[in-house]
GROMACS .gro file of C-alpha atoms in nm:
model
  233
    1UNK     CA    1   0.000   0.000   0.000
    2UNK     CA    2   0.130   0.346  -0.089
    3UNK     CA    3   0.081   0.486   0.261
    4UNK     CA    4   0.277   0.197   0.417
    5UNK     CA    5   0.569   0.254   0.179
    6UNK     CA    6   0.556   0.622   0.271
    7UNK     CA    7   0.579   0.531   0.641
    8UNK     CA    8   0.880   0.307   0.581
    9UNK     CA    9   1.057   0.585   0.390
   10UNK     CA   10   0.992   0.837   0.666
   11UNK     CA   11   1.128   0.599   0.930
   12UNK     CA   12   1.463   0.596   0.749
   13UNK     CA   13   1.498   0.963   0.840
   14UNK     CA   14   1.455   0.915   1.214
   15UNK     CA   15   1.820   0.849   1.319
   16UNK     CA   16   1.921   1.193   1.193
   17UNK     CA   17   1.644   1.367   1.384
   18UNK     CA   18   1.618   1.488   1.741
   19UNK     CA   19   1.426   1.249   1.963
   20UNK     CA   20   1.090   1.375   2.082
   21UNK     CA   21   1.010   1.353   2.450
   22UNK     CA   22   0.700   1.158   2.537
   23UNK     CA   23   0.435   1.184   2.805
   24UNK     CA   24   0.131   0.985   2.912
   25UNK     CA   25  -0.193   1.181   2.934
   26UNK     CA   26  -0.447   1.035   3.177
   27UNK     CA   27  -0.808   1.111   3.083
   28UNK     CA   28  -1.106   1.140   3.315
   29UNK     CA   29  -1.253   0.811   3.188
   30UNK     CA   30  -0.948   0.621   3.312
   31UNK     CA   31  -0.794   0.575   2.967
   32UNK     CA   32  -0.450   0.704   2.868
   33UNK     CA   33  -0.300   0.849   2.551
   34UNK     CA   34   0.073   0.851   2.479
   35UNK     CA   35   0.189   1.178   2.324
   36UNK     CA   36   0.523   1.269   2.166
   37UNK     CA   37   0.627   1.634   2.197
   38UNK     CA   38   0.863   1.852   1.993
   39UNK     CA   39   0.956   2.196   2.127
   40UNK     CA   40   1.021   2.487   1.889
   41UNK     CA   41   1.378   2.577   1.804
   42UNK     CA   42   1.561   2.833   2.018
   43UNK     CA   43   1.499   3.129   1.790
   44UNK     CA   44   1.133   3.114   1.890
   45UNK     CA   45   1.209   3.199   2.251
   46UNK     CA   46   1.126   3.012   2.569
   47UNK     CA   47   0.749   2.993   2.526
   48UNK     CA   48   0.474   2.955   2.594
   49UNK     CA   49   0.419   2.840   2.236
   50UNK     CA   50   0.096   2.775   2.045
   51UNK     CA   51   0.008   2.407   2.027
   52UNK     CA   52  -0.011   2.204   1.706
   53UNK     CA   53  -0.154   1.852   1.721
   54UNK     CA   54  -0.014   1.632   1.446
   55UNK     CA   55  -0.280   1.366   1.393
   56UNK     CA   56  -0.133   1.025   1.304
   57UNK     CA   57  -0.231   0.854   0.982
   58UNK     CA   58  -0.322   0.490   0.928
   59UNK     CA   59  -0.452   0.321   1.243
   60UNK     CA   60  -0.280   0.577   1.464
   61UNK     CA   61  -0.038   0.336   1.632
   62UNK     CA   62   0.308   0.433   1.756
   63UNK     CA   63   0.481   0.308   1.442
   64UNK     CA   64   0.278   0.549   1.229
   65UNK     CA   65   0.313   0.831   1.481
   66UNK     CA   66   0.692   0.799   1.473
   67UNK     CA   67   0.686   0.796   1.093
   68UNK     CA   68   0.549   1.150   1.106
   69UNK     CA   69   0.825   1.290   1.327
   70UNK     CA   70   0.982   1.453   1.020
   71UNK     CA   71   0.674   1.673   0.985
   72UNK     CA   72   0.657   1.741   1.356
   73UNK     CA   73   1.018   1.857   1.360
   74UNK     CA   74   0.962   2.079   1.056
   75UNK     CA   75   0.658   2.244   1.216
   76UNK     CA   76   0.848   2.291   1.542
   77UNK     CA   77   1.116   2.492   1.359
   78UNK     CA   78   0.835   2.727   1.259
   79UNK     CA   79   0.737   2.813   1.616
   80UNK     CA   80   0.478   2.552   1.715
   81UNK     CA   81   0.486   2.314   2.011
   82UNK     CA   82   0.410   1.983   1.841
   83UNK     CA   83   0.208   1.702   1.998
   84UNK     CA   84   0.182   1.367   1.818
   85UNK     CA   85  -0.078   1.146   1.992
   86UNK     CA   86  -0.077   0.767   1.967
   87UNK     CA   87  -0.415   0.599   1.937
   88UNK     CA   88  -0.473   0.373   2.241
   89UNK     CA   89  -0.715   0.160   2.038
   90UNK     CA   90  -0.504   0.121   1.720
   91UNK     CA   91  -0.785   0.292   1.531
   92UNK     CA   92  -0.799   0.641   1.377
   93UNK     CA   93  -0.890   0.936   1.598
   94UNK     CA   94  -1.246   0.956   1.467
   95UNK     CA   95  -1.583   0.908   1.634
   96UNK     CA   96  -1.560   0.838   2.008
   97UNK     CA   97  -1.182   0.790   1.984
   98UNK     CA   98  -1.149   1.135   1.828
   99UNK     CA   99  -1.317   1.293   2.129
  100UNK     CA  100  -1.006   1.211   2.330
  101UNK     CA  101  -0.811   1.478   2.141
  102UNK     CA  102  -0.979   1.789   2.293
  103UNK     CA  103  -0.916   1.634   2.636
  104UNK     CA  104  -0.552   1.568   2.547
  105UNK     CA  105  -0.517   1.928   2.432
  106UNK     CA  106  -0.666   2.062   2.755
  107UNK     CA  107  -0.425   1.852   2.959
  108UNK     CA  108  -0.118   1.954   2.756
  109UNK     CA  109  -0.211   2.321   2.783
  110UNK     CA  110  -0.176   2.303   3.159
  111UNK     CA  111   0.199   2.312   3.097
  112UNK     CA  112   0.358   2.659   3.130
  113UNK     CA  113   0.541   2.589   2.801
  114UNK     CA  114   0.217   2.569   2.601
  115UNK     CA  115  -0.020   2.854   2.530
  116UNK     CA  116  -0.377   2.779   2.646
  117UNK     CA  117  -0.680   2.821   2.422
  118UNK     CA  118  -0.697   2.721   2.059
  119UNK     CA  119  -0.471   2.467   1.888
  120UNK     CA  120  -0.377   2.388   1.529
  121UNK     CA  121  -0.470   2.052   1.378
  122UNK     CA  122  -0.245   1.899   1.111
  123UNK     CA  123  -0.272   1.561   0.945
  124UNK     CA  124  -0.159   1.354   0.648
  125UNK     CA  125  -0.396   1.104   0.484
  126UNK     CA  126  -0.612   0.946   0.758
  127UNK     CA  127  -0.463   1.199   0.996
  128UNK     CA  128  -0.586   1.482   0.776
  129UNK     CA  129  -0.932   1.327   0.765
  130UNK     CA  130  -0.936   1.298   1.145
  131UNK     CA  131  -0.829   1.662   1.175
  132UNK     CA  132  -1.111   1.776   0.947
  133UNK     CA  133  -1.371   1.577   1.138
  134UNK     CA  134  -1.255   1.711   1.475
  135UNK     CA  135  -1.250   2.068   1.350
  136UNK     CA  136  -1.601   2.037   1.205
  137UNK     CA  137  -1.730   1.927   1.545
  138UNK     CA  138  -1.544   2.188   1.752
  139UNK     CA  139  -1.434   2.472   1.520
  140UNK     CA  140  -1.414   2.723   1.805
  141UNK     CA  141  -1.134   2.521   1.965
  142UNK     CA  142  -0.886   2.551   1.678
  143UNK     CA  143  -0.675   2.810   1.496
  144UNK     CA  144  -0.710   2.613   1.176
  145UNK     CA  145  -0.666   2.281   1.000
  146UNK     CA  146  -0.396   2.156   0.764
  147UNK     CA  147  -0.514   1.842   0.581
  148UNK     CA  148  -0.250   1.733   0.328
  149UNK     CA  149  -0.435   1.529   0.219
  150UNK     CA  150  -0.760   1.479   0.406
  151UNK     CA  151  -1.119   1.393   0.325
  152UNK     CA  152  -1.461   1.383   0.495
  153UNK     CA  153  -1.710   1.123   0.376
  154UNK     CA  154  -1.994   1.257   0.589
  155UNK     CA  155  -2.037   1.621   0.491
  156UNK     CA  156  -2.340   1.649   0.720
  157UNK     CA  157  -2.092   1.687   1.007
  158UNK     CA  158  -2.007   2.032   0.871
  159UNK     CA  159  -2.210   2.305   1.038
  160UNK     CA  160  -2.110   2.655   1.139
  161UNK     CA  161  -1.733   2.655   1.086
  162UNK     CA  162  -1.695   2.997   1.250
  163UNK     CA  163  -1.455   3.134   0.988
  164UNK     CA  164  -1.205   2.856   1.061
  165UNK     CA  165  -0.905   2.862   0.823
  166UNK     CA  166  -0.863   2.531   0.638
  167UNK     CA  167  -0.560   2.444   0.423
  168UNK     CA  168  -0.656   2.147   0.205
  169UNK     CA  169  -0.441   1.972  -0.051
  170UNK     CA  170  -0.527   1.651  -0.240
  171UNK     CA  171  -0.327   1.467  -0.505
  172UNK     CA  172  -0.442   1.529  -0.860
  173UNK     CA  173  -0.440   1.152  -0.929
  174UNK     CA  174  -0.530   1.035  -0.579
  175UNK     CA  175  -0.545   0.655  -0.564
  176UNK     CA  176  -0.850   0.674  -0.335
  177UNK     CA  177  -1.025   0.921  -0.568
  178UNK     CA  178  -1.020   1.196  -0.306
  179UNK     CA  179  -0.949   1.434  -0.592
  180UNK     CA  180  -1.300   1.369  -0.726
  181UNK     CA  181  -1.458   1.446  -0.389
  182UNK     CA  182  -1.248   1.748  -0.295
  183UNK     CA  183  -1.464   2.013  -0.473
  184UNK     CA  184  -1.773   1.902  -0.279
  185UNK     CA  185  -1.578   1.905   0.048
  186UNK     CA  186  -1.432   2.250  -0.016
  187UNK     CA  187  -1.776   2.385  -0.112
  188UNK     CA  188  -1.936   2.238   0.202
  189UNK     CA  189  -1.665   2.389   0.422
  190UNK     CA  190  -1.707   2.730   0.257
  191UNK     CA  191  -2.085   2.710   0.290
  192UNK     CA  192  -2.030   2.649   0.661
  193UNK     CA  193  -1.823   2.967   0.679
  194UNK     CA  194  -1.472   2.820   0.675
  195UNK     CA  195  -1.196   3.014   0.499
  196UNK     CA  196  -1.069   2.745   0.265
  197UNK     CA  197  -0.742   2.734   0.073
  198UNK     CA  198  -0.787   2.419  -0.141
  199UNK     CA  199  -0.595   2.290  -0.441
  200UNK     CA  200  -0.498   1.973  -0.623
  201UNK     CA  201  -0.131   1.875  -0.624
  202UNK     CA  202  -0.012   1.779  -0.975
  203UNK     CA  203   0.185   1.463  -1.048
  204UNK     CA  204   0.090   1.304  -0.715
  205UNK     CA  205  -0.116   0.998  -0.626
  206UNK     CA  206  -0.189   1.032  -0.252
  207UNK     CA  207   0.098   1.144  -0.024
  208UNK     CA  208   0.318   1.423  -0.159
  209UNK     CA  209   0.587   1.671  -0.068
  210UNK     CA  210   0.453   1.983   0.100
  211UNK     CA  211   0.489   2.320  -0.069
  212UNK     CA  212   0.639   2.512   0.222
  213UNK     CA  213   0.667   2.830   0.014
  214UNK     CA  214   0.287   2.828   0.010
  215UNK     CA  215   0.212   2.671   0.348
  216UNK     CA  216   0.457   2.871   0.559
  217UNK     CA  217   0.291   3.213   0.500
  218UNK     CA  218  -0.045   3.052   0.576
  219UNK     CA  219   0.088   2.921   0.908
  220UNK     CA  220   0.248   3.255   0.988
  221UNK     CA  221  -0.088   3.427   0.947
  222UNK     CA  222  -0.233   3.192   1.209
  223UNK     CA  223   0.051   3.263   1.450
  224UNK     CA  224  -0.003   3.636   1.406
  225UNK     CA  225  -0.370   3.590   1.490
  226UNK     CA  226  -0.280   3.368   1.786
  227UNK     CA  227  -0.047   3.631   1.931
  228UNK     CA  228  -0.332   3.884   1.928
  229UNK     CA  229  -0.576   3.662   2.114
  230UNK     CA  230  -0.612   3.702   2.491
  231UNK     CA  231  -0.481   3.404   2.684
  232UNK     CA  232  -0.732   3.120   2.685
  233UNK     CA  233  -0.926   3.243   2.382
   0.00000   0.00000   0.00000
């Protein structure tokens, strides 16, 4: 499967990367979620930093979470505190399992290193889909969503998106035909009031290299907005 080959390739990069620290978040229902954390690089000061949750793809297990460390490290260099949760059920963070994420965020934001209030959701493939679903259910809790790619099968979940910024990219020749469904998704998000930046990525089939020249200014605009918000908003 293309996504599995992508994971294996990403894992080859791990020895050259800084090791993330991990923590166990205990939830009020007695369950736990393991989370890997990457702090921003030194030029971004000593914090507190805005939180970015990097949703794992696939079934959300630790293997897949570690395969996305390359993206977590890249986002950390751009001023975000990165949290990569591991699914305790080996299933994607959707449905009831997805409702653990707002609780994880609340717990992590008790740290003096992390700015309270809204967080950014980022995901690749299944992770992007999970991020979109979570944001549709709780748009007021997030700065924005980066789904590269991501898809929502149930568009009825999209209600008032409260002007939430959404950065959506899907491969032009997506092997799962997400390219065919992207226009309807983008339209539904816009109808709900989201501010959508959506495009197809040429010469790609599902997972692709990110266009940081395009994505970085988009992320910077969110950080500017975050710095203007009162603490906890």
